Structure formats: C-alpha cells, structure tokens
XYZ file of N, CA, C and O in Angstrom:
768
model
N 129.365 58.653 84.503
C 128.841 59.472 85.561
C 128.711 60.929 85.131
O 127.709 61.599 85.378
N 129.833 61.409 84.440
C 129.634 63.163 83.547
C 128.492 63.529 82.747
O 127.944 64.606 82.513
N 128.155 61.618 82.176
C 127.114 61.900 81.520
C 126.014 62.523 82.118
O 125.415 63.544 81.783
N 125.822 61.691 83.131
C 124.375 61.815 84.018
C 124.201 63.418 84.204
O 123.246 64.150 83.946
N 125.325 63.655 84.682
C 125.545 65.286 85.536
C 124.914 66.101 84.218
O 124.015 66.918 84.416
N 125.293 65.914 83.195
C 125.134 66.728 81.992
C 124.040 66.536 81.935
O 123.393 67.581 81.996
N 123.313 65.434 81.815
C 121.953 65.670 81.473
C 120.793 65.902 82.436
O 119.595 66.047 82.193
N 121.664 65.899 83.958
C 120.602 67.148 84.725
C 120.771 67.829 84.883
O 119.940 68.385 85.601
N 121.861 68.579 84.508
C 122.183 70.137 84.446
C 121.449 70.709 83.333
O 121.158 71.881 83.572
N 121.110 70.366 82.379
C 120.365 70.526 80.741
C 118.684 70.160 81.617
O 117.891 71.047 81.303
N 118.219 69.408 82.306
C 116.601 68.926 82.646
C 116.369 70.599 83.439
O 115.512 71.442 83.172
N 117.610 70.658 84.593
C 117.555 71.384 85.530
C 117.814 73.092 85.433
O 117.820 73.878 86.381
N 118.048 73.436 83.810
C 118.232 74.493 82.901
C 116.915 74.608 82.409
O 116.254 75.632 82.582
N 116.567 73.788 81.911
C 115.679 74.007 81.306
C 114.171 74.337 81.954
O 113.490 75.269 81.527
N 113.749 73.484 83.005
C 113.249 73.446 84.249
C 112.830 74.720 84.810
O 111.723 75.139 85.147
N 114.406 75.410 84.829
C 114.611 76.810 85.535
C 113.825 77.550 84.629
O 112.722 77.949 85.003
N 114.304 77.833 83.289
C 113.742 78.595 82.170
C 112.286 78.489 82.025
O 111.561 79.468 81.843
N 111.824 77.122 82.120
C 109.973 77.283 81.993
C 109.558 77.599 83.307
O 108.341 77.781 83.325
N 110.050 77.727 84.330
C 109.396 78.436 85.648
C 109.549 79.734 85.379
O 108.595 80.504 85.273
N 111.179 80.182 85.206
C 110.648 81.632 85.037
C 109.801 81.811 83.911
O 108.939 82.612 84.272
N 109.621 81.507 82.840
C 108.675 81.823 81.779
C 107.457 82.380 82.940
O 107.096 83.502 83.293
N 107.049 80.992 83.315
C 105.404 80.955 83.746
C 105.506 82.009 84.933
O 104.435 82.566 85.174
N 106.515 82.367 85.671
C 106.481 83.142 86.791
C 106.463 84.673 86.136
O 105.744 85.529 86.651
N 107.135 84.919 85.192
C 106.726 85.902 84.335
C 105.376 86.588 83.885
O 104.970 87.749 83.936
N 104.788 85.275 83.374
C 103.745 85.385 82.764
C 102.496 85.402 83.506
O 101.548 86.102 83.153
N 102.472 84.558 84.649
C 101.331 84.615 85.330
C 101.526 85.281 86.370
O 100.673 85.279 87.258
N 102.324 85.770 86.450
C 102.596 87.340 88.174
C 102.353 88.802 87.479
O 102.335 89.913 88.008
N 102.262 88.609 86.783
C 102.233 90.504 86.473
C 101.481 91.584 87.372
O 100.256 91.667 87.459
N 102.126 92.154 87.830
C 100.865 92.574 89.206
C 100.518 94.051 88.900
O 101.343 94.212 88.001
N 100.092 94.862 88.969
C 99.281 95.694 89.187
C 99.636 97.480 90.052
O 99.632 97.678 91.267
N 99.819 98.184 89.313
C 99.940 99.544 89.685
C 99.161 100.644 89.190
O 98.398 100.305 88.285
N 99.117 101.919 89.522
C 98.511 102.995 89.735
C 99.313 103.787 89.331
O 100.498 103.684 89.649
N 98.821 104.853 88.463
C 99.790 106.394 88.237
C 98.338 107.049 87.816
O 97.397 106.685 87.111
N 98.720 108.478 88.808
C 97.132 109.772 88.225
C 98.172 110.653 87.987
O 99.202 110.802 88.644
N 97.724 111.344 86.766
C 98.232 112.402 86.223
C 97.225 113.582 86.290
O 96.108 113.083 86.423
N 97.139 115.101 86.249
C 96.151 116.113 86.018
C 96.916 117.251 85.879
O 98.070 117.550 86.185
N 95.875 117.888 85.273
C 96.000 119.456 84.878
C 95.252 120.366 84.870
O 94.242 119.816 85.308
N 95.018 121.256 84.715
C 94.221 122.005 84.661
C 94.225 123.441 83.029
O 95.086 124.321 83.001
N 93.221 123.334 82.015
C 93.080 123.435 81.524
C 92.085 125.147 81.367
O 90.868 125.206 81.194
N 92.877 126.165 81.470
C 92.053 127.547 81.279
C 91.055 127.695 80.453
O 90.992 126.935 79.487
N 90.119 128.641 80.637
C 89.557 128.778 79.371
C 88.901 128.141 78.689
O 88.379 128.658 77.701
N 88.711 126.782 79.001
C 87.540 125.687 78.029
C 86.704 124.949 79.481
O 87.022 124.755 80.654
N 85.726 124.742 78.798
C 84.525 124.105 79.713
C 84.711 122.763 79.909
O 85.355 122.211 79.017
N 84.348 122.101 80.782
C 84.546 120.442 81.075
C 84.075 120.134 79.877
O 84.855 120.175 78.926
N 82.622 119.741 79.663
C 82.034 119.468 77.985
C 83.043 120.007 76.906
O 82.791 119.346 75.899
N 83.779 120.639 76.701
C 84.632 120.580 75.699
C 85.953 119.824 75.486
O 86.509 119.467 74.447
N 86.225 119.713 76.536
C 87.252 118.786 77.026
C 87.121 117.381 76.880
O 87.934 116.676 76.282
N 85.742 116.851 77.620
C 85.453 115.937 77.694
C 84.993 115.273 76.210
O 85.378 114.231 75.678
N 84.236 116.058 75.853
C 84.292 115.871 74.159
C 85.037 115.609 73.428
O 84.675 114.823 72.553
N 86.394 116.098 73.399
C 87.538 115.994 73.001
C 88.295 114.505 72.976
O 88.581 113.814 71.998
N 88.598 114.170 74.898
C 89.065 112.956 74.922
C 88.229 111.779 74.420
O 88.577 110.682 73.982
N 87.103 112.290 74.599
C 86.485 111.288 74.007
C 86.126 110.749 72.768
O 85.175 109.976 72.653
N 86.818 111.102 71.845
C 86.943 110.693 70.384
C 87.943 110.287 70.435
O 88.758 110.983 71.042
N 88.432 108.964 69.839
C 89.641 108.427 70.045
C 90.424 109.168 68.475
O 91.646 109.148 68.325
N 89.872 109.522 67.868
C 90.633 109.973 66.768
C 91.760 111.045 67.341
O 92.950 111.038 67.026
N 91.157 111.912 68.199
C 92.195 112.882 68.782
C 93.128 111.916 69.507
O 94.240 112.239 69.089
N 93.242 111.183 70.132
C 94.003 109.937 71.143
C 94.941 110.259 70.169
O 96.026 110.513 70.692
N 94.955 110.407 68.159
C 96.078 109.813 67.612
C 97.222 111.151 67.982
O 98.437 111.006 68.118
N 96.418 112.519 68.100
C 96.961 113.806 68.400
C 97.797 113.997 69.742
O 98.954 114.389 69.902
N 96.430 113.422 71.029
C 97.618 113.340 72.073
C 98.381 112.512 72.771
O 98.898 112.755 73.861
N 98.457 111.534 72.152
C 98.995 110.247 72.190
C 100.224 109.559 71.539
O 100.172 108.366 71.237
N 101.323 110.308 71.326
C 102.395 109.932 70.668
C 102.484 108.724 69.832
O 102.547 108.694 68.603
N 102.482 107.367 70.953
C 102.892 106.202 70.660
C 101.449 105.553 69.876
O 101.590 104.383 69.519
N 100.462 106.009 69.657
C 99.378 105.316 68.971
C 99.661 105.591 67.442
O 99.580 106.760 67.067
N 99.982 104.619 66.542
C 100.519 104.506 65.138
C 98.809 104.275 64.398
O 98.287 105.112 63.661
N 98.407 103.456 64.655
C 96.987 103.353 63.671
C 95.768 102.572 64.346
O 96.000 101.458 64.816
N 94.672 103.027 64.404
C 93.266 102.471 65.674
C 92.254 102.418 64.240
O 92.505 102.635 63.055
N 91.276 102.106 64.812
C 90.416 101.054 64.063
C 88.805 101.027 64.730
O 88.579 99.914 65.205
N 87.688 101.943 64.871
C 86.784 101.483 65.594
C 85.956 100.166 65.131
O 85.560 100.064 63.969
N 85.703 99.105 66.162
C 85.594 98.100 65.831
C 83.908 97.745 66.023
O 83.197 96.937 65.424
N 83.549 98.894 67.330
C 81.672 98.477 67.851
C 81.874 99.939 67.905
O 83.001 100.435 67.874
N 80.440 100.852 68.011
C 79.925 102.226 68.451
C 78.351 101.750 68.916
O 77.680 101.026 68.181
N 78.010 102.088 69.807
C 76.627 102.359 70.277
C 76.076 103.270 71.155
O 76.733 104.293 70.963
N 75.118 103.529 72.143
C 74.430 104.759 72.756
C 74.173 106.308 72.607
O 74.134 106.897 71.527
N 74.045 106.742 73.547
C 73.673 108.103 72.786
C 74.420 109.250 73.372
O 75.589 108.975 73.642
N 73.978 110.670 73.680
C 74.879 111.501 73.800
C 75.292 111.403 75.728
O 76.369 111.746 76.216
N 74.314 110.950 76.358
C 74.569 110.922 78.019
C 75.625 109.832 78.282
O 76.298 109.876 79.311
N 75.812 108.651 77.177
C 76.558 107.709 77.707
C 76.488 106.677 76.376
O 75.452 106.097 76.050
N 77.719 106.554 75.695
C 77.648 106.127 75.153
C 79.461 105.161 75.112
O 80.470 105.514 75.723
N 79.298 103.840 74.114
C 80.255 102.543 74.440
C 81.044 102.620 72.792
O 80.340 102.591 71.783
N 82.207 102.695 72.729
C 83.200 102.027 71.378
C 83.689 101.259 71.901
O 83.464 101.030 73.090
N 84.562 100.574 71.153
C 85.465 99.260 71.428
C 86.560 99.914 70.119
O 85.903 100.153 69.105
N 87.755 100.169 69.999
C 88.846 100.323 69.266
C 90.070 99.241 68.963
O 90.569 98.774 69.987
N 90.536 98.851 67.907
C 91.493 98.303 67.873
C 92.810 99.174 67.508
O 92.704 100.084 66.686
N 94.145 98.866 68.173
C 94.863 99.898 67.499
C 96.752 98.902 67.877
O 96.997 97.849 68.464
N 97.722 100.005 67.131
C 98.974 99.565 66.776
C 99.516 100.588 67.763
O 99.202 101.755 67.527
N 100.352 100.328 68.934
C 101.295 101.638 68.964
C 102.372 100.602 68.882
O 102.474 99.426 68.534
N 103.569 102.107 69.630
C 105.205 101.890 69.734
C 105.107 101.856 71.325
O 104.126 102.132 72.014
N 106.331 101.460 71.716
C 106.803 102.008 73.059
C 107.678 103.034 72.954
O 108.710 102.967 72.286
N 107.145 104.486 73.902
C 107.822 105.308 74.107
C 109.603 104.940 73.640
O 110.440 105.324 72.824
N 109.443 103.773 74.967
C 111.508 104.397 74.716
C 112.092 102.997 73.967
O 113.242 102.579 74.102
N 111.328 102.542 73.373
C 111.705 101.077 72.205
C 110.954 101.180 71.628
O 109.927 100.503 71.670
N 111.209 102.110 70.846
C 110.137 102.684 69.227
C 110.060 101.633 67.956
O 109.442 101.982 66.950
N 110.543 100.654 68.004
C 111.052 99.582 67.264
C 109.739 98.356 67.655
O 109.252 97.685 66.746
N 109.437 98.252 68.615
C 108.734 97.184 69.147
C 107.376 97.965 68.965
O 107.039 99.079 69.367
N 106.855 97.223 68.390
C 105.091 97.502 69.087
C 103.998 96.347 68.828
O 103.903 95.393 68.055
N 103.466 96.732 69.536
C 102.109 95.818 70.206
C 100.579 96.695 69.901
O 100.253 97.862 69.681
N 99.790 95.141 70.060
C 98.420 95.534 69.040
C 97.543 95.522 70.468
O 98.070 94.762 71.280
N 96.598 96.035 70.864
C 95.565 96.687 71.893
C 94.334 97.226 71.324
O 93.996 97.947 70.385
N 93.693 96.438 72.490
C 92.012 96.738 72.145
C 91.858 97.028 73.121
O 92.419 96.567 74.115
N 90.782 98.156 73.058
C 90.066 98.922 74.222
C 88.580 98.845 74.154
O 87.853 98.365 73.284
N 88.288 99.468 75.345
C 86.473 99.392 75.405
C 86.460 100.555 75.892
O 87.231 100.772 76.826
N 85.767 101.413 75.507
C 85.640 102.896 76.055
C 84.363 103.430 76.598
O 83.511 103.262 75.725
N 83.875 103.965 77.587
C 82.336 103.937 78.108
C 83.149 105.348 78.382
O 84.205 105.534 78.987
N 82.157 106.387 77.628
C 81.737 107.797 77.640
C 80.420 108.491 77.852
O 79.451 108.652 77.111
N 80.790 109.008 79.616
C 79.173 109.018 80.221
C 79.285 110.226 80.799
O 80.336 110.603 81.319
N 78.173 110.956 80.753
C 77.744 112.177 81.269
C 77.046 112.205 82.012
O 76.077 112.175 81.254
N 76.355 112.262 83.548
C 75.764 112.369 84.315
C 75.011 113.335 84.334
O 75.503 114.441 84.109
N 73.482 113.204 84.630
C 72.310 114.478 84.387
C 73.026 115.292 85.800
O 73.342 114.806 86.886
N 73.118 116.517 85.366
C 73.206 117.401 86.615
C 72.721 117.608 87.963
O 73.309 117.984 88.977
N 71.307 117.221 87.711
C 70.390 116.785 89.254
C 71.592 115.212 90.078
O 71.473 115.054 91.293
N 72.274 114.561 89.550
C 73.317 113.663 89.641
C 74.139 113.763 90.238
O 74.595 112.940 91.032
N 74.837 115.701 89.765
C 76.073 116.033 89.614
C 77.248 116.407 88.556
O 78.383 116.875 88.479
N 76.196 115.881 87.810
C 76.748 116.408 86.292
C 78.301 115.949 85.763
O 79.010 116.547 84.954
N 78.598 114.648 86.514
C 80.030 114.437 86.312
C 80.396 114.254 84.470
O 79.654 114.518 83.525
N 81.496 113.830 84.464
C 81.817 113.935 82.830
C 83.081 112.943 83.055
O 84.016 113.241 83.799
N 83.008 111.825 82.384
C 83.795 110.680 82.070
C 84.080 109.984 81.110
O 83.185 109.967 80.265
N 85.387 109.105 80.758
C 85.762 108.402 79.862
C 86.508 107.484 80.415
O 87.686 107.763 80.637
N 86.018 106.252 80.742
C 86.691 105.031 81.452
C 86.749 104.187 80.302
O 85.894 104.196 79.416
N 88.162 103.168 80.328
C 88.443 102.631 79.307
C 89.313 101.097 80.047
O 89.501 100.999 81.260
N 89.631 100.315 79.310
C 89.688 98.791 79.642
C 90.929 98.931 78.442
O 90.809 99.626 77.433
N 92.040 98.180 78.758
C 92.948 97.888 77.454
C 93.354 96.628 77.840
O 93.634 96.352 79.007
N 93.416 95.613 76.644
C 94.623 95.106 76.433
C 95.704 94.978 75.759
O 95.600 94.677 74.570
N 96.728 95.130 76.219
C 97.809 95.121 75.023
C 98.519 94.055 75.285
O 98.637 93.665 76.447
N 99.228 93.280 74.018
C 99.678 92.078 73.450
C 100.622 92.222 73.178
O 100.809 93.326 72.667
N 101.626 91.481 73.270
C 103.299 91.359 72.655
C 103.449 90.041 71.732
O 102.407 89.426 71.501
N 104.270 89.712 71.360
C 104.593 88.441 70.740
C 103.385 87.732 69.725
O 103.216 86.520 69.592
N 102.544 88.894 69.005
C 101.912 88.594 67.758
C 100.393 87.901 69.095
O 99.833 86.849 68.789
N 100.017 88.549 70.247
C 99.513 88.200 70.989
C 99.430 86.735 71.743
O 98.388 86.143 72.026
N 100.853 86.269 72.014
C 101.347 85.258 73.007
C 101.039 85.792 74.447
O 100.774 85.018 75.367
N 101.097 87.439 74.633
C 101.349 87.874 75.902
C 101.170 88.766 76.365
O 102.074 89.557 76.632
N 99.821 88.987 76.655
C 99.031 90.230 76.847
C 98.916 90.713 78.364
O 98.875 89.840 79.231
N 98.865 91.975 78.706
C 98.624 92.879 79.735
C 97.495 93.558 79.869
O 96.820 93.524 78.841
N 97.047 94.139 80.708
C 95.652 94.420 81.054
C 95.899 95.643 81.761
O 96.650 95.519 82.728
N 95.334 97.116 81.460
C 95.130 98.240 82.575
C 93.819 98.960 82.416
O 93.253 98.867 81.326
N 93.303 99.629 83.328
C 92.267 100.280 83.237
C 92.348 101.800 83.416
O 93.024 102.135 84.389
N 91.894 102.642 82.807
C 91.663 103.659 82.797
C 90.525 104.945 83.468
O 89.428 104.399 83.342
N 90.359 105.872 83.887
C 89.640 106.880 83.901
C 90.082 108.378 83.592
O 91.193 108.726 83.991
N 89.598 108.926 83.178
C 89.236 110.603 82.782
C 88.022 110.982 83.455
O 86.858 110.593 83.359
N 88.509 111.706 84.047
C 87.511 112.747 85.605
C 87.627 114.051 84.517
O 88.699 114.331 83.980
N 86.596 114.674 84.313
C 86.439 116.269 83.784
C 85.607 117.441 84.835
O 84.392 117.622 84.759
N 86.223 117.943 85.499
C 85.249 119.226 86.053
C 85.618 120.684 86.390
O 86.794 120.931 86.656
N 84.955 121.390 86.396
C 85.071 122.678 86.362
C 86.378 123.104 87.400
O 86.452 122.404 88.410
N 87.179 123.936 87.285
C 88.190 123.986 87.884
C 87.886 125.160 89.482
O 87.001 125.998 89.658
N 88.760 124.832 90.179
C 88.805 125.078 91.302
C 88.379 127.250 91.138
O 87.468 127.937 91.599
N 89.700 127.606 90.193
C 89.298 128.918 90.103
C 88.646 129.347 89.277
O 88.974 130.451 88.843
N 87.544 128.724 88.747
C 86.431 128.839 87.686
C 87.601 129.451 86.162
O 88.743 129.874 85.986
N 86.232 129.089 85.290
C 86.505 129.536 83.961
C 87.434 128.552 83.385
O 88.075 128.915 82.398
N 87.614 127.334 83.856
C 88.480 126.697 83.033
C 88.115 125.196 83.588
O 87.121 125.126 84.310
N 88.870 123.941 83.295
C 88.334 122.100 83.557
C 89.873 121.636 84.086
O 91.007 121.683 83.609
N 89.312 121.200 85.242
C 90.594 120.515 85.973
C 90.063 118.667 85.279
O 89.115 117.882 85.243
N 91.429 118.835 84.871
C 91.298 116.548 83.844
C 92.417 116.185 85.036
O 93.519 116.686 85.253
N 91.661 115.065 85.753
C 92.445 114.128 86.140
C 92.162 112.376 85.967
O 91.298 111.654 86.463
N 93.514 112.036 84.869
C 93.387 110.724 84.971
C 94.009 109.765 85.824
O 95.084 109.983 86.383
N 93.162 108.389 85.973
C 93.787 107.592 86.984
C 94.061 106.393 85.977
O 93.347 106.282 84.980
N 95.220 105.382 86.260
C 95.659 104.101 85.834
C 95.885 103.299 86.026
O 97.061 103.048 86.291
N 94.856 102.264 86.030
C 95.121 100.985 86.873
C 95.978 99.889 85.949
O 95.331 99.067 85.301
N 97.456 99.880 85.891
C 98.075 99.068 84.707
C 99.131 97.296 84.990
O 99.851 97.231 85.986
N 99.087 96.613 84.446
C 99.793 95.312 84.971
C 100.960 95.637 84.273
O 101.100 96.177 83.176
N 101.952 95.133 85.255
C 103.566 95.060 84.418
C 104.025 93.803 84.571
O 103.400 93.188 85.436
N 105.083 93.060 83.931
C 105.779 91.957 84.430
C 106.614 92.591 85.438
O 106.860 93.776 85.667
N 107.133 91.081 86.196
C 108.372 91.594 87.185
C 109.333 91.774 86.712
O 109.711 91.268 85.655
N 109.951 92.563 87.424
C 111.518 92.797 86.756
C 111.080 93.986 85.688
O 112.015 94.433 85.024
N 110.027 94.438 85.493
C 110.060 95.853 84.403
C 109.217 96.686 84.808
O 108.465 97.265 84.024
N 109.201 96.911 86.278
C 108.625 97.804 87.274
C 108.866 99.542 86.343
O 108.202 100.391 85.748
N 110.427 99.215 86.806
C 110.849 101.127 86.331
C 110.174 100.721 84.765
O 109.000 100.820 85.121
N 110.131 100.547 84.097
C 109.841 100.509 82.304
C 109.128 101.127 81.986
O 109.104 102.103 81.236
N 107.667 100.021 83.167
C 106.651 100.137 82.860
C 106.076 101.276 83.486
O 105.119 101.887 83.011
N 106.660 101.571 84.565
C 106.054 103.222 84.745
C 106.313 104.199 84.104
O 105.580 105.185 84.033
N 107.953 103.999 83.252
C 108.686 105.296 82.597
C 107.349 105.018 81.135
O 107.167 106.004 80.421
N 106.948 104.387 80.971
C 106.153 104.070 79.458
C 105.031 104.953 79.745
O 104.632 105.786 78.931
N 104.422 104.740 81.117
C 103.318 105.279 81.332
C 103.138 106.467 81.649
O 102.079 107.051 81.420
N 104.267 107.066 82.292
C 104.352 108.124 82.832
C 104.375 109.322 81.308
O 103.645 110.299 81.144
N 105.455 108.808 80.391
C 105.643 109.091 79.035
C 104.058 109.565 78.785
O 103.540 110.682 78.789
N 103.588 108.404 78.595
C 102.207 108.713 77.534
C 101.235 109.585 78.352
O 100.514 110.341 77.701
N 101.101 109.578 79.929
C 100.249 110.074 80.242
C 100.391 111.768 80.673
O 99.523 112.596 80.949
N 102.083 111.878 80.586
C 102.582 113.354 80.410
C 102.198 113.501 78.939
O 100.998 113.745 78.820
N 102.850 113.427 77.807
C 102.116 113.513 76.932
C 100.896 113.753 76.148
O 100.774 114.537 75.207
N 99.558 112.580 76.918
C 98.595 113.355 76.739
C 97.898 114.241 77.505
O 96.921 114.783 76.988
N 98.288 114.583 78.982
C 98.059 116.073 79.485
C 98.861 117.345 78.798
O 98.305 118.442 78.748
N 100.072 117.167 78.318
C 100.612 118.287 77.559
C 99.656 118.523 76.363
O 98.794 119.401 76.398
N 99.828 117.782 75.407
C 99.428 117.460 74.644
C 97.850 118.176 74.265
O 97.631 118.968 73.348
N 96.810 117.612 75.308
C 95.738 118.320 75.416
C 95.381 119.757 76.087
O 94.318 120.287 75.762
N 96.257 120.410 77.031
C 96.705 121.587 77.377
C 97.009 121.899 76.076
O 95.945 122.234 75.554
N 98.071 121.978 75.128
C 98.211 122.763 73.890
C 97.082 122.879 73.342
O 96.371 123.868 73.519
N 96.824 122.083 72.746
C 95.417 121.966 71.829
C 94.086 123.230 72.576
O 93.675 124.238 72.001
N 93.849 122.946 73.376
C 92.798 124.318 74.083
C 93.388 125.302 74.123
O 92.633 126.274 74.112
N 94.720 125.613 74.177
C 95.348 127.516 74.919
C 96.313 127.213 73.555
O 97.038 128.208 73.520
N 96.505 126.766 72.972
C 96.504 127.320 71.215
C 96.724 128.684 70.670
O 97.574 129.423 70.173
N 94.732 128.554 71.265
C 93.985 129.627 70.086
C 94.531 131.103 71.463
O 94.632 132.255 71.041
N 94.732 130.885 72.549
C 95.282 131.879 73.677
C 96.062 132.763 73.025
O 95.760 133.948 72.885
N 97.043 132.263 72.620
C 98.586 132.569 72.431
C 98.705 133.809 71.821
O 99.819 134.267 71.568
C-alpha cells in the first residue's frame, strides 16, 4: 500500500511541476512603464537621429553587450532595421539573453505635424531560446514645452512571467533610467 502512495506522490509532483512550468510559460502578462526628459539645447531631429541608430543604443544602453544589423531599408521620412543583439540583466549580470528587434524610424511631413519617432518590437529569449518574451516600444521626440530644447518620452509595452513582477520592472526601470540619463549626458556634454 506505501508503495502505491509513493508512486502518486512522485505522478502528483511531477504533475504539479509541468503545470507550473506551462502556467509560467503561457501567462506572462503584460505591463507599461513611460519614462521622459527633457533635453536643453538640441532640436527634436537631433535627438531623434541619435536614438535612432542603434549603434548609440550600445552608448545608452548599459546592458546591450553586442547587436548585429540583420535587414536596413527606406529612406530618410521613414525608414525599417531589424537588429540582432546579446545583453546582460541589469541586476544578474551573469545571465544574458539573445533579442531581436524591428525598428520603424518615421518622420512625419510637417503639414502632418511633423512628429518624430522610433517604435520598436523585441523579443528576448532565455534558455538558448526555449523562452522568449515580447515588449514593445516607442520614442515620442518634440520640441519642448519652454522652447529651445526636445522633450523624449518613451513608452513600454513589456511581458513578464508571474512571480517576477518587481524584477521585471526593476530591469526596466534600470535600462530605461539609463537610457534617458544616458542620452541627457551625451547632448549637455558639450554645455558644461
């Protein structure tokens, strides 16, 4: 009879373990963080220029270790890359994961409104890509409220697993302080 017990306690272990797996894996739900600043002294188009080369990404972007453009096409009003790249995690610098992005960098004719954007698509992968996450991105560029300078505000649409709610915001919050600091230095630099 001990036997039996043992071997549904082991069905009923195990059982447990592939639900949470899959409850893991297929719930990851979905949050928001906007970060902004405001940037003296430089024009939206310079700004916007800026983020939009992912080569600088490696400047204000801490955790990005090595990217890769993989597609380039269109022209100067609106144009599409696709990047492959390696980072770390902020606060488990030890671990990292491989992410591809799609980047659409568009300028609106002024009769429009003249907006200035960089919306982007990621996925990032864990476990040699067993287990990938999905967030979306925007970069808003426009002239700032008290002229002479570009108010950047980004928005983040990002998936976390459960159970790594705080993580996954402290990760994000990380990178996306980061690259508003980050790009604030770089323009008021040459100020100083």
């Amino acid at each position: 009879m001990s036997l039996f017990t043992r071997s549904n306690k082991r069905k009923l272990i195990v059982y447990g373990i592939i639900f949470l797996l899959a409850y893991v894996i297929f719930s990851s739900g979905y949050n928001d963080y906007r970060s902004e600043t405001t940037i003296a002294g430089a024009k939206p188009e310079q700004v916007w220029e800026y983020v939009a080369d992912f080569s600088k990404m490696k400047l204000l972007n801490p955790t990005i270790l090595d990217f890769s453009i993989t597609a380039d096409t269109g022209n100067a009003d609106h144009w599409t890359y696709s990047v492959a790249y390696t980072e770390k995690l902020a606060y488990w610098p030890h671990w990292q994961n491989q992410g591809e992005a799609h980047i659409s960098v568009r300028k609106q004719p002024q009769k429009q409104g003249g907006k200035l954007s960089v919306d982007s698509t990621h996925r990032t992968c864990f476990f040699r890509g067993f287990y990938c996450l999905r967030a979306e991105g925007k970069f808003l560029f426009t002239p700032s409220a008290s002229g002479g300078g570009t108010h950047v505000v980004e928005t983040v649409h990002y998936q976390c697993p459960p159970f790594l709610g705080r993580f996954c915001r402290a990760e994000v919050q990380f990178q996306r302080d980061a690259i508003m600091n980050n790009l604030s230095y770089q323009f008021n630099r040459h100020l100083l």
